[in-house]
Each structure stands twice: as structure tokens, then as C-alpha cells.
Tab-separated table of C-alpha atoms in Angstrom:
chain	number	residue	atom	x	y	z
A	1	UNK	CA	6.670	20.809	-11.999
A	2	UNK	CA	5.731	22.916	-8.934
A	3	UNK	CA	8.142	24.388	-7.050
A	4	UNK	CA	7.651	22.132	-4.031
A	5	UNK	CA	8.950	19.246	-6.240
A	6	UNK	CA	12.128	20.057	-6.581
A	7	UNK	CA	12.495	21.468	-3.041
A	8	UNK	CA	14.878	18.991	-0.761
A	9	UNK	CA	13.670	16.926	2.173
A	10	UNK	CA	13.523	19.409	4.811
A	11	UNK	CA	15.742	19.537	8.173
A	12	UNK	CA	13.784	18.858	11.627
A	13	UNK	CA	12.208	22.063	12.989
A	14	UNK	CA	11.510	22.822	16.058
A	15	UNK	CA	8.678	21.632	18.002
A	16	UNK	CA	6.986	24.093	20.205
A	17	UNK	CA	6.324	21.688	23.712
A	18	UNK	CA	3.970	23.713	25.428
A	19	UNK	CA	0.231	24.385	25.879
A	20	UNK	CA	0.639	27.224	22.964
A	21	UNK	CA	2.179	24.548	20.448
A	22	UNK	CA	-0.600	21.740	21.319
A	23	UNK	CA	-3.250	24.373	19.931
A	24	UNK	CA	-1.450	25.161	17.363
A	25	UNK	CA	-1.262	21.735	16.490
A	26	UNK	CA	-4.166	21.241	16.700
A	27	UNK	CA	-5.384	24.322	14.439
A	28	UNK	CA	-3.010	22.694	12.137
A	29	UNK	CA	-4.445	19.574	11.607
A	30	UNK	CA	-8.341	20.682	11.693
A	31	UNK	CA	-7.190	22.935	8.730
A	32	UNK	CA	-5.367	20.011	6.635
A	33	UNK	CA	-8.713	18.069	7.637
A	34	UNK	CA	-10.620	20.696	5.981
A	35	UNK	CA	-8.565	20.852	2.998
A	36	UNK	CA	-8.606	17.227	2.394
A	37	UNK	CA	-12.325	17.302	2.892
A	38	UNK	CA	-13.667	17.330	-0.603
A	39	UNK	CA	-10.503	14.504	-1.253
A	40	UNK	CA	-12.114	12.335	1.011
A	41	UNK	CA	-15.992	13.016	0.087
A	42	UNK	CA	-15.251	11.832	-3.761
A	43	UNK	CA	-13.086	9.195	-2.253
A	44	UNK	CA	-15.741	7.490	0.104
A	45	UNK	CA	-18.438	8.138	-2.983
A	46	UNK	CA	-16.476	6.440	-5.337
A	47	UNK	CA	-15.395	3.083	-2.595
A	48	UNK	CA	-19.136	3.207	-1.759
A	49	UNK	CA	-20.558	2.911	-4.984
A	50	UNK	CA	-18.180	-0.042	-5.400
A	51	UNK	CA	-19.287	-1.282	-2.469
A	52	UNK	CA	-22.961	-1.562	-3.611
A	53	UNK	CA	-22.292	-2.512	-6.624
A	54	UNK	CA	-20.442	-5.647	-5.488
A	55	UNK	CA	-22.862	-6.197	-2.827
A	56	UNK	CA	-25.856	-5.826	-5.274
A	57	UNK	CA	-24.238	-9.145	-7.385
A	58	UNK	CA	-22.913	-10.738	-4.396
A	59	UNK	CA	-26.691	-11.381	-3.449
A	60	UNK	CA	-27.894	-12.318	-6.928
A	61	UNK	CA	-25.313	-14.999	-7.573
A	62	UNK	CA	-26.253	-16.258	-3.506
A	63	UNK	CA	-22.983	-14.412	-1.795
A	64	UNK	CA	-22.945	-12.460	1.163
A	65	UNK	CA	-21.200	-9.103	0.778
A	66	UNK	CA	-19.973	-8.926	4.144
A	67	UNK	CA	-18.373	-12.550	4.127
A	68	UNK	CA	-16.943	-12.082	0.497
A	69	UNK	CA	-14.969	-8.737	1.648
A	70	UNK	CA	-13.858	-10.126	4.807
A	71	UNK	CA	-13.261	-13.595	4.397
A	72	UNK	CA	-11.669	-13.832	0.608
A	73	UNK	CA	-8.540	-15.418	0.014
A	74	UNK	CA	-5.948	-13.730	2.775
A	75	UNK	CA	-8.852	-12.753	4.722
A	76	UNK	CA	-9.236	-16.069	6.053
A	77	UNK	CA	-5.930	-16.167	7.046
A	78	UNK	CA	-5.857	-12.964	9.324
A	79	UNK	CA	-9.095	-13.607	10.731
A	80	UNK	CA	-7.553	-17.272	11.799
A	81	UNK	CA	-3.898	-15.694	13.498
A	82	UNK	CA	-6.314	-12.886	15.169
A	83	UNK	CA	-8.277	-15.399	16.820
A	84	UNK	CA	-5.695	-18.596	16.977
A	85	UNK	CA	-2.116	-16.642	17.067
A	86	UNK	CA	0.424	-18.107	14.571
A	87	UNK	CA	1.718	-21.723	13.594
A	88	UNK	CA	-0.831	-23.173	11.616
A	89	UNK	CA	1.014	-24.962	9.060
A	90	UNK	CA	-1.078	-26.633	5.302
A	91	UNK	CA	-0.391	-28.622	2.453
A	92	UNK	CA	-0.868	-27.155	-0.356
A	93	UNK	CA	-3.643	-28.463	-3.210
A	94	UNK	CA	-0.941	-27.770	-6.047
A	95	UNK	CA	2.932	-28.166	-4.679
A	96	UNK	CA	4.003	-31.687	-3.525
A	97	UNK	CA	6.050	-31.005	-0.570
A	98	UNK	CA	5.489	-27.897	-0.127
A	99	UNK	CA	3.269	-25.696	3.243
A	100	UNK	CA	1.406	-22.811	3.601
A	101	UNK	CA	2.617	-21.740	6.589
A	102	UNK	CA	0.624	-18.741	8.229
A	103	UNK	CA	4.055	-17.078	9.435
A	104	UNK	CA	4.376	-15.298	6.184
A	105	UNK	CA	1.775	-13.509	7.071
A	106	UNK	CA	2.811	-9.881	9.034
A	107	UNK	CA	1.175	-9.079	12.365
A	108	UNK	CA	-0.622	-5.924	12.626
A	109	UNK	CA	-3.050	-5.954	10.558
A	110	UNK	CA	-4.518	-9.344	12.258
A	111	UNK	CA	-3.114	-7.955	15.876
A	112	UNK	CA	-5.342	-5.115	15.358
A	113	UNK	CA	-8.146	-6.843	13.992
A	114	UNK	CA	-7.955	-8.767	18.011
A	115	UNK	CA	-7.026	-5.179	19.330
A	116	UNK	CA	-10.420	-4.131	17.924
A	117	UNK	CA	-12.684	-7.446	18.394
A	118	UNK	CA	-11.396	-7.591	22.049
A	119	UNK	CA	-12.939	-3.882	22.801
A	120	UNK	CA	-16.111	-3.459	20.246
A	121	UNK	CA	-18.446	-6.586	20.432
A	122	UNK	CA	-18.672	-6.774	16.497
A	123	UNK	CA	-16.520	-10.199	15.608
A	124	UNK	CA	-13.228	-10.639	13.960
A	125	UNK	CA	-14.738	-10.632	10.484
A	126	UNK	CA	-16.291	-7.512	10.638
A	127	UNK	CA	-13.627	-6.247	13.256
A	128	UNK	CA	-10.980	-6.571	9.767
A	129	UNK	CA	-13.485	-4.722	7.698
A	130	UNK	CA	-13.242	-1.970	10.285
A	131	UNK	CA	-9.644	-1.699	10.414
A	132	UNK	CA	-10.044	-1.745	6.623
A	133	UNK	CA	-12.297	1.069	6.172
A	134	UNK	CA	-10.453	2.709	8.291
A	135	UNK	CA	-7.320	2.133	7.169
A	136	UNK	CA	-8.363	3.339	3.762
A	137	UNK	CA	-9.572	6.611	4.766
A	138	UNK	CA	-6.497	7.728	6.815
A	139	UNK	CA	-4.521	6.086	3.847
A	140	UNK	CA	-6.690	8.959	1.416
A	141	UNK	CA	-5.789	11.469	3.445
A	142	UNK	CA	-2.337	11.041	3.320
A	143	UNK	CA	-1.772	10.815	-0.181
A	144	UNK	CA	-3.751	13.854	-0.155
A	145	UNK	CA	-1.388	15.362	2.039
A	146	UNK	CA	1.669	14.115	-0.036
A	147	UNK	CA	-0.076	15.305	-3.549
A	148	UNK	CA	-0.614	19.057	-2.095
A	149	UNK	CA	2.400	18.868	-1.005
A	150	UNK	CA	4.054	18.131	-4.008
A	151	UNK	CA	1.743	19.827	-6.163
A	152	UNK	CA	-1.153	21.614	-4.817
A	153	UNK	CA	-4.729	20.812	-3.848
A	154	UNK	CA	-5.785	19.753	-7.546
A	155	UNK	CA	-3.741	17.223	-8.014
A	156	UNK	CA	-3.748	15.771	-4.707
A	157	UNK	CA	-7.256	15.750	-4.664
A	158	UNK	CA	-7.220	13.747	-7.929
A	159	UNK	CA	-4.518	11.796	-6.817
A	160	UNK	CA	-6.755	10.341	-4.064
A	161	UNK	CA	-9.915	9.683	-6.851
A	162	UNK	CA	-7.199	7.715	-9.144
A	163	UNK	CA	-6.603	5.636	-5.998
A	164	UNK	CA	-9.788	4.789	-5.360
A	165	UNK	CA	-10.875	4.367	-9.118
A	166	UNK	CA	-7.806	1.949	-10.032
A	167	UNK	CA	-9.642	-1.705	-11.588
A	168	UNK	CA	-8.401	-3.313	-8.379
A	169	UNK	CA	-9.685	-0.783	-5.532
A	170	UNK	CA	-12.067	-2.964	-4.352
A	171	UNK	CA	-9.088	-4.399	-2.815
A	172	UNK	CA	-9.492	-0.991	-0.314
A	173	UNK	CA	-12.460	-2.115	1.093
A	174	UNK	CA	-11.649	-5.745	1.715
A	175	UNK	CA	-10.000	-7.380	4.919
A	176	UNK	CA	-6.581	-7.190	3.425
A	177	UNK	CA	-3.363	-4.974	4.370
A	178	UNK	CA	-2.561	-3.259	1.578
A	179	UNK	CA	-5.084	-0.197	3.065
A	180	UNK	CA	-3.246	-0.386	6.153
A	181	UNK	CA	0.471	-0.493	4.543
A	182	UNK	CA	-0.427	2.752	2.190
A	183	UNK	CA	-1.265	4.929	4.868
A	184	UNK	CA	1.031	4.234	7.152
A	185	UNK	CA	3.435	4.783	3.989
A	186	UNK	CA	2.015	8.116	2.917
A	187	UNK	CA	1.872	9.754	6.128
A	188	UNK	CA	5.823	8.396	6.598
A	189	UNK	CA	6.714	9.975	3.483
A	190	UNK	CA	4.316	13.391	4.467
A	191	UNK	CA	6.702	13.268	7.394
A	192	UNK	CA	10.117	12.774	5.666
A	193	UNK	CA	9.235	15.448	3.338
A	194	UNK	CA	8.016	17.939	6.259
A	195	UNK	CA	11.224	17.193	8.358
A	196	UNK	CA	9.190	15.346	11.065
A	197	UNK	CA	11.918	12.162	11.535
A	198	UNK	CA	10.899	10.580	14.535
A	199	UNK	CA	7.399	10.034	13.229
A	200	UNK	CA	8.645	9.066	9.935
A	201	UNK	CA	10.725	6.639	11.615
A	202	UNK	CA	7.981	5.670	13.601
A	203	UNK	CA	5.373	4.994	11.110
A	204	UNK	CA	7.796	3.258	8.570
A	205	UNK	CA	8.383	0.481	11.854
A	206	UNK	CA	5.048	0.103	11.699
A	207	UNK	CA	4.650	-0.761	8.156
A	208	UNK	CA	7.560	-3.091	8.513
A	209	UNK	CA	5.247	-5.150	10.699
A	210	UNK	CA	2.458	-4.892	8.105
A	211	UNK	CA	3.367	-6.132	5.190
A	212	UNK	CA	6.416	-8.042	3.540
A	213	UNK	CA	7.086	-5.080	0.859
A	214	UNK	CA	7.057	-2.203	3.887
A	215	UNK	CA	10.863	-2.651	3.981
A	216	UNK	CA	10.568	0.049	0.574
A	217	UNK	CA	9.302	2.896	3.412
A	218	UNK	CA	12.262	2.269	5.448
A	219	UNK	CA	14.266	2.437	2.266
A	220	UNK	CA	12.892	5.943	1.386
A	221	UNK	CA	13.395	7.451	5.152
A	222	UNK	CA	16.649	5.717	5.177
A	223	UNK	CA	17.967	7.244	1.742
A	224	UNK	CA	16.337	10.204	2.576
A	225	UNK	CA	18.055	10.415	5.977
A	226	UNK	CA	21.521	9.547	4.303
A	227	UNK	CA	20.930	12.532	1.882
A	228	UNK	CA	20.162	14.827	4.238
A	229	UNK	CA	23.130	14.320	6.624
A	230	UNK	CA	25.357	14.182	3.393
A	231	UNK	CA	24.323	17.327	2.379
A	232	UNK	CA	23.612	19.375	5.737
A	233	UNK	CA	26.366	19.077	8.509
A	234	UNK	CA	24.190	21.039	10.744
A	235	UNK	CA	21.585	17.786	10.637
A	236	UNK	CA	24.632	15.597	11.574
A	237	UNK	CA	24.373	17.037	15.280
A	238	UNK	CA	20.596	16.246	15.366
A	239	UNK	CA	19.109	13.218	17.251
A	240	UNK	CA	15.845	13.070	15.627
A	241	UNK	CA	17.252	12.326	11.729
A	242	UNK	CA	19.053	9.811	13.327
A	243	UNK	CA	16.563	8.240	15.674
A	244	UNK	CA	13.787	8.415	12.719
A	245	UNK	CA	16.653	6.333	10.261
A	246	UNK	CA	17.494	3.758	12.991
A	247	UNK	CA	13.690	3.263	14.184
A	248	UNK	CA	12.639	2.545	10.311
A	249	UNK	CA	13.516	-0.376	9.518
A	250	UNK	CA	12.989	-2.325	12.996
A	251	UNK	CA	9.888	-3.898	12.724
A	252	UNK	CA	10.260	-5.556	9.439
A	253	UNK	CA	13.820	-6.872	10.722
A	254	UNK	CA	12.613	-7.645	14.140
A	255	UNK	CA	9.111	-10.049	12.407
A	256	UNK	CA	11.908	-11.825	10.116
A	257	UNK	CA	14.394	-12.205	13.199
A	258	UNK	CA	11.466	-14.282	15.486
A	259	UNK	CA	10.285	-15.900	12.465
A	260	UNK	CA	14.065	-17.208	12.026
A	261	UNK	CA	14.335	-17.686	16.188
A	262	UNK	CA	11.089	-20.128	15.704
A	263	UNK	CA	12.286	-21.774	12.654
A	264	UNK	CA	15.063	-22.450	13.588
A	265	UNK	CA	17.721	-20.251	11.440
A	266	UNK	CA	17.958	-16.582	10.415
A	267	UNK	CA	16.322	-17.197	7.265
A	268	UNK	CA	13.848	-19.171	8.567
A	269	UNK	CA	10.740	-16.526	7.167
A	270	UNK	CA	12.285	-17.054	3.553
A	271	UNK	CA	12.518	-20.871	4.242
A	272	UNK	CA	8.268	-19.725	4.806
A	273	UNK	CA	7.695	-18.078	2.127
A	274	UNK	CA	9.660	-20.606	-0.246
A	275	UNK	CA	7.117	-23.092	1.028
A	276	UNK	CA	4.299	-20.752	-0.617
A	277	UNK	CA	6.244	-21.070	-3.888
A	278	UNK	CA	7.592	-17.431	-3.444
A	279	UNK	CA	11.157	-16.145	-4.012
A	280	UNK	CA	12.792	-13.024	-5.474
A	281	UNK	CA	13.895	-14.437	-9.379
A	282	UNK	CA	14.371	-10.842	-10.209
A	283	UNK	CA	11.104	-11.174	-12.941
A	284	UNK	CA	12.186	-14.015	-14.907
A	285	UNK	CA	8.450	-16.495	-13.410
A	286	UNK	CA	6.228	-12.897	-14.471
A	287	UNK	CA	8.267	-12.330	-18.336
A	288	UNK	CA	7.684	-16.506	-18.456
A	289	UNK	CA	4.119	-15.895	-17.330
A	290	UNK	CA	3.653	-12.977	-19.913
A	291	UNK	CA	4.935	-15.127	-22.532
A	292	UNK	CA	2.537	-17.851	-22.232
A	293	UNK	CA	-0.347	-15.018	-22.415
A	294	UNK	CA	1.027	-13.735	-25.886
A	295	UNK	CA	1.088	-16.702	-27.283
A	296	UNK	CA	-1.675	-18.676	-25.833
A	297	UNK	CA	-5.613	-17.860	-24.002
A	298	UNK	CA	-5.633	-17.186	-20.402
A	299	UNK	CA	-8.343	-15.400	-17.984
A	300	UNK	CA	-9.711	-12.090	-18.130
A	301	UNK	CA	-7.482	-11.172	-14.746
A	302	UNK	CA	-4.446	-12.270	-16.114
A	303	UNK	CA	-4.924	-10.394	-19.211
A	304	UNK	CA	-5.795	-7.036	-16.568
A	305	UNK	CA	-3.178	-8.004	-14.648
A	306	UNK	CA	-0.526	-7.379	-17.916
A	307	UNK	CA	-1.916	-4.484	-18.638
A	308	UNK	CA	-1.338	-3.175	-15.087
A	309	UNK	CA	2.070	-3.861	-15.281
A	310	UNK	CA	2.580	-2.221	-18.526
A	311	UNK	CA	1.072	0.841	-17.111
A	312	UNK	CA	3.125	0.755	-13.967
A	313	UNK	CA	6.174	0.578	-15.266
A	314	UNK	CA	5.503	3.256	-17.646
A	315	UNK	CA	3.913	5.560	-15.053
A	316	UNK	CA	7.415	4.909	-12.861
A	317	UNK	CA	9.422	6.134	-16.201
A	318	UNK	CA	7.022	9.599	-15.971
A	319	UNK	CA	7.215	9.515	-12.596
A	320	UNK	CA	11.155	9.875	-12.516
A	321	UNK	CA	10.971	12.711	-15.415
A	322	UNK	CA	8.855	14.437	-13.212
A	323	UNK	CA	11.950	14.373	-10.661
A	324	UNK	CA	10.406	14.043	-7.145
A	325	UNK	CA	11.613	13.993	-3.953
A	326	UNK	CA	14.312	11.379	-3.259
A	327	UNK	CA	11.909	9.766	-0.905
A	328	UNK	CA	8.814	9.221	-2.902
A	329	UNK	CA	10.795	8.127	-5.594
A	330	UNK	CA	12.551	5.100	-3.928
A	331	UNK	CA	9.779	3.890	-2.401
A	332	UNK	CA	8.055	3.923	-5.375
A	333	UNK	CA	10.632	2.097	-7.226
A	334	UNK	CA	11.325	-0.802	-4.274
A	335	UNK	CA	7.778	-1.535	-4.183
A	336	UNK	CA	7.812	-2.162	-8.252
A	337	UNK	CA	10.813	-4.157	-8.254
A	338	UNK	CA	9.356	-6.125	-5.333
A	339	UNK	CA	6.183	-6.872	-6.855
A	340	UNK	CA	7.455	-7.284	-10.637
A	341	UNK	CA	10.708	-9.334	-9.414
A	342	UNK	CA	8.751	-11.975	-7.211
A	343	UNK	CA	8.189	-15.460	-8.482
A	344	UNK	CA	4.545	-16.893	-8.518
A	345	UNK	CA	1.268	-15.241	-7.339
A	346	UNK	CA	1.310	-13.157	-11.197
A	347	UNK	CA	-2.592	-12.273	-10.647
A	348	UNK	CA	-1.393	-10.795	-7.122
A	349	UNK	CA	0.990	-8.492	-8.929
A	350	UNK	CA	-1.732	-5.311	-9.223
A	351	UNK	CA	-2.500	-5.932	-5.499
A	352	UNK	CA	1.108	-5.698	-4.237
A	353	UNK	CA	1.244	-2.227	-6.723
A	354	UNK	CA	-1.909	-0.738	-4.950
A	355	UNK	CA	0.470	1.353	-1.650
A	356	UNK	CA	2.516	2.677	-4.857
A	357	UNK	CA	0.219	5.283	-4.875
A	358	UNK	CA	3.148	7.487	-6.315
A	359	UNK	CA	2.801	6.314	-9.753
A	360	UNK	CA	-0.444	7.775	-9.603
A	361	UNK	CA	1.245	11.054	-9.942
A	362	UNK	CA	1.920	11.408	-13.687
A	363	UNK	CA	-1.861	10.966	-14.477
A	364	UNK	CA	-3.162	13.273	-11.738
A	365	UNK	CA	-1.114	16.026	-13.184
A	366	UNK	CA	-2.160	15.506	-16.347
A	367	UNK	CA	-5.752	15.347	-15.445
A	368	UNK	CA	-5.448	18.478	-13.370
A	369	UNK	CA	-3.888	20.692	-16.772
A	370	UNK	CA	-7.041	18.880	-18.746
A	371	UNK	CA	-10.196	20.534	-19.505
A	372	UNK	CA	-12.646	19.880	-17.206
A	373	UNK	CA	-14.513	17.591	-19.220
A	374	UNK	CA	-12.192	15.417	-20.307
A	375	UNK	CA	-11.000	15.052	-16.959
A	376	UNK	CA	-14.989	13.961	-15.836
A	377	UNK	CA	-14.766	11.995	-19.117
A	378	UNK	CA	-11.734	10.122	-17.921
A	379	UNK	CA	-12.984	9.790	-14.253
A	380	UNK	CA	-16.160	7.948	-15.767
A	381	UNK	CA	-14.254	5.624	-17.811
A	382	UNK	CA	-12.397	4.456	-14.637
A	383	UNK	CA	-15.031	4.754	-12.249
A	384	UNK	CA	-17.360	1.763	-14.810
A	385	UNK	CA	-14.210	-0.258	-15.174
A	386	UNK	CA	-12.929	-0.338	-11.217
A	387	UNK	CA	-16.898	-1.072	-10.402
A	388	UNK	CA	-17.218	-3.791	-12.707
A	389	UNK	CA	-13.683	-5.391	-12.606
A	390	UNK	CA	-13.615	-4.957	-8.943
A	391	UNK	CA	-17.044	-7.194	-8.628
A	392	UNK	CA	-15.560	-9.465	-11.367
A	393	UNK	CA	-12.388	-10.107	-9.355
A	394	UNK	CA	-14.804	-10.563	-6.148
A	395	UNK	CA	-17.265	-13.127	-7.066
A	396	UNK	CA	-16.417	-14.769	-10.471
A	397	UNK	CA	-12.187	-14.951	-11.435
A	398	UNK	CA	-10.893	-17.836	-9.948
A	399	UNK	CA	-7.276	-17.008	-9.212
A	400	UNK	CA	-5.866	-15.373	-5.706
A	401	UNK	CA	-6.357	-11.909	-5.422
């Protein structure tokens, strides 16, 4: 363990206001740019190559790339709230009685895709794919940024390649939020763990408005917050840990509040999500689920999909040996019981895992006290099986992503 690790989330410092300050700033950030540099040059080699090799089947079994990454499964649904707002309301093909109401769907992923459309004359399809790719790349840098941190340039330079290998990165480059909800996570938790509160608080508001699960980064600034002022009663006196704790959790309650106000009752967006067949049974639909793949034949993505889990739930039992932060770790572990204690949606399960980049840890330490080869070996190995699985998941399995 470095000796960052087991150093405690930091008290604000102060923030130089003038001209001075702004350039150092500045200087600060092109340097962490440069750092991260080779971070992000494997990273947008390794989404690339998955890129083409999707694309490259994509056109021999009649697909078109750009329409498969940006109009798959959820895609469809952001790209119809950026350009129709909310309230469109469909049976579904499976439930009797029950909707799919587009209201479980968070709004800034598909208010930025309008944000974007509305300025660059490129469409709301590709207009998604932008905030995407972009999305991704800031998200890179910021576990980056967490990883040295924690560890050192090594390992969070390998922590970003594990990211981007995983069997479902593809996921990265597609219209979907989960790009969007990691780096807005990682740069929250860079700022917890660098005593910036305000922007911590900031950034974890914004993921509460970007996904259902970013109610875990307002969990780790608010734990982290509550630790802090415990511990320090000089921090007690200081506006910013408490503005940063009380801004964090806003947006996620504020979405659920006006999606109770327009249904009608404060738990009006669970009443929506219960209509997709979704509710918090604390694991028991995934161990059913499980069971029926031991003892019967399922689909090569449910089979993945297990072995995924097994894997993240292991990696969380390194990952709290490994002591981290108090921030890092209960994010991570909110997002795992949010995603392994949710009824339905079992192929899903990896997807809602991908801004858990923390459990990424273990192995990128490991990798980074390898031997070189082994750790090119194991890179390899990966980088065939995200490539491959990622265009299987794309164009031929049949359940939602």
C-alpha cells in the first residue's frame, strides 16, 4: 500500500483568488494533462481498436456502426427525451399491465445531447456519441487522477487500460450514461480526496441527475464529509465541507421529487421504475437467476454476465484489504449493492458495474508489481476478449445491454 492510501481525506485549503493563483492553476492542470498523457493515448488505442473492430462486423452482417452505437437499446430512449422532452409512456412486449415509462430515465445525459445538437449541426444521434466520447475521455482522466493519487503513475495508468479493456467497454463508446456518470464520479472523488468540497459537491449533483445509481457519489462525499468534521473541529467552522455535503445529493433528490410532483406522490419515480419490472429485492431475482444458469443452458451473456459478478465481488473483498480512502470505498460498495441487489435486467448487471472503476484497483496493482511481460501478456488476453465480446454484445446477443 502506498503511503497516500492510508492518508485521510484532506481539509479544504486555501484557494489563492487572484491573477497569480489562475496561472498557477493553470500550470497545474497542463502538468496533470501531461502526466495523464500516455493514460489516455493507450486508452483511446485500445476504445479505437474496439471501435473498428465492431464497425468492421457491423458492415458485414448489413449494420451501420454509427446507428448500432447510438441508437441500441437506451440509446433510443435518450435520443427520443432530447428531441421530444419526457412523458412518453409503452406497453411492454413481456409484462401484462405493466409501462415503460421514459421518466426513469435521468436528464443530463439526453439534456446535453439537445445542449450539443442545438449548437453543432451534427444530429441528436451523433450529438450522444459526442457527449459519449467525450464523456469517456474526461472519465479516463480522472481515474487516472484518482489511481496516482492513490498509488502512483503505474498503476493509475493501468488502472485506466483495465477500464477500457473490461469485456463490456464497448459500452464507453456507445450513447449510454454510464461514460458520463464515471467521470463525473472520479473527478468528485479526486476532489474529496484533494480537499476541494465545493466541487466535489458540485460534481456529485451532477451525477445525481445522470444516472439512478449516482446517489453512491453523494454517499462517498457525504461519509467523507461526516468523517472529516468528526475528526477535525477546525473543519467544523468551514463553509465549503459543508456546502460540498449539502450540494451532493440535490440533484438525484430534486429528479425523484418532480418525478413524484408529476406522478402524483413522492414515490411516484419508484411507482416508474416498478412499471419496468425494477425494484430493490436486496439480490434474491439475480441468486434465482444464477440458479437457473447452474442448473440449466442459457446465453453466452448471461454466462459473462456471472462471471462478472463473481469477479466483482471478489475484487470489492481485495479492494477493502487494500484499505482505501473512506470515500472510494463507499462508493464502490453502494454501486455493487445497487447493481447486485436490483431485481430484473440480470444481463444489465456488468453495465451498471462499469463507473465502479475502483474495483479495478486490486488488479492494477498487481499488474504494476508483475514482470513486464506478463503484464503485456495479461493486457492481450483482455484486449481479444473486450474486442470480441464487446462486438458480440453489439450485433448478435439478444438481451438488453
Amino acid at each position: 500500500m502506498s503511503a497516500d492510501t492510508a492518508m485521510p481525506v484532506r481539509a479544504p485549503e486555501p484557494q489563492p483568488a487572484d491573477g497569480a493563483g489562475a496561472s498557477r492553476r493553470g500550470e497545474r492542470v497542463r502538468d496533470a494533462l501531461r502526466r495523464a498523457a500516455p493514460a489516455l493515448g493507450l486508452y483511446a488505442a485500445v476504445r479505437l481498436t474496439g471501435m473498428l473492430t465492431m464497425a468492421v462486423w457491423a458492415w458485414r452482417v448489413g449494420r451501420h456502426p454509427r446507428t448500432t452505437l447510438g441508437l441500441a437499446w437506451d440509446g433510443t430512449w435518450y435520443t427520443g427525451i432530447a428531441r421530444n422532452g419526457y412523458d412518453s409512456v409503452h406497453p411492454t412486449a413481456g409484462w401484462a399491465g405493466q409501462h415503460f415509462s421514459d421518466m426513469a430515465f435521468f436528464p443530463l445525459f439526453p439534456g446535453l445531447m439537445r445542449g450539443v445538437a442545438s449548437v453543432l449541426p451534427i444530429g441528436l444521434v451523433n450529438a450522444g456519441l459526442l457527449v459519449a466520447w467525450v464523456s469517456s475521455a474526461a472519465a479516463a482522466w480522472g481515474l487516472y487522477a484518482v489511481g496516482e493519487r492513490l498509488h502512483g503513475r503505474r498503476v493509475g495508468t493501468l488502472l485506466v487500460l483495465l477500464w477500457g479493456l473490461l469485456p463490456h467497454a464497448v459500452i464507453e463508446t456507445m450513447a449510454y450514461t454510464e461514460p458520463l456518470m464515471t467521470a463525473l464520479a472520479a473527478w468528485s472523488l479526486y476532489a474529496v480526496l484533494t480537499g476541494r468540497w465545493v466541487w466535489a459537491g458540485g460534481l456529485a449533483l451532477l451525477a445525481g441527475v445522470c444516472r439512478p445509481n449516482g446517489i453512491a457519489v453523494a454517499a462517498a462525499v457525504c461519509c467523507a464529509a461526516a468523517a472529516l468534521l468528526w475528526r477535525d473541529r477546525r473543519a467544523r467552522r468551514n463553509w465549503r465541507v459543508w456546502t460540498g455535503a449539502a450540494l451532493s445529493p440535490v440533484g438525484w433528490l430534486g429528479y425523484v421529487a418532480w418525478v413524484g410532483a408529476r406522478q402524483g406522490g413522492p414515490l411516484g419515480y419508484f411507482e416508474v421504475q416498478r412499471g419496468w419490472g425494477s425494484r430493490f429485492d436486496f439480490g434474491y431475482d439475480a441468486l434465482m437467476f444464477i440458479r437457473h444458469l447452474v442448473i440449466g443452458l442459457s446465453r453466452l451473456g448471461y454466462y459473462v454476465t456471472f462471471a462478472v459478478i463473481v469477479v466483482a465481488l471478489l475484487a470489492l473483498v481485495f479492494l477493502a484489504l487494500d484499505r482505501p480512502p473512506l470515500p472510494v470505498f463507499v462508493y464502490t460498495l453502494v454501486l455493487v449493492v445497487i447493481a447486485l441487489g436490483g431485481s430484473k435486467y440480470f444481463a444489465s448487471k456488468p453495465r451498471f458495474l462499469l463507473p465502479a472503476f475502483p474495483l479495478l484497483l486490486p488488479a492494477a496493482l498487481a499488474m504494476a508489481r508483475a514482470r513486464p511481460r506478463t503484464a503485456v501478456v495479461t493486457a492481450g488476453a483482455l484486449a481479444g476478449l473486450s474486442f470480441g465480446y464487446g462486438a458480440y454484445l453489439l450485433l448478435i446477443a439478444p438481451m438488453p445491454m
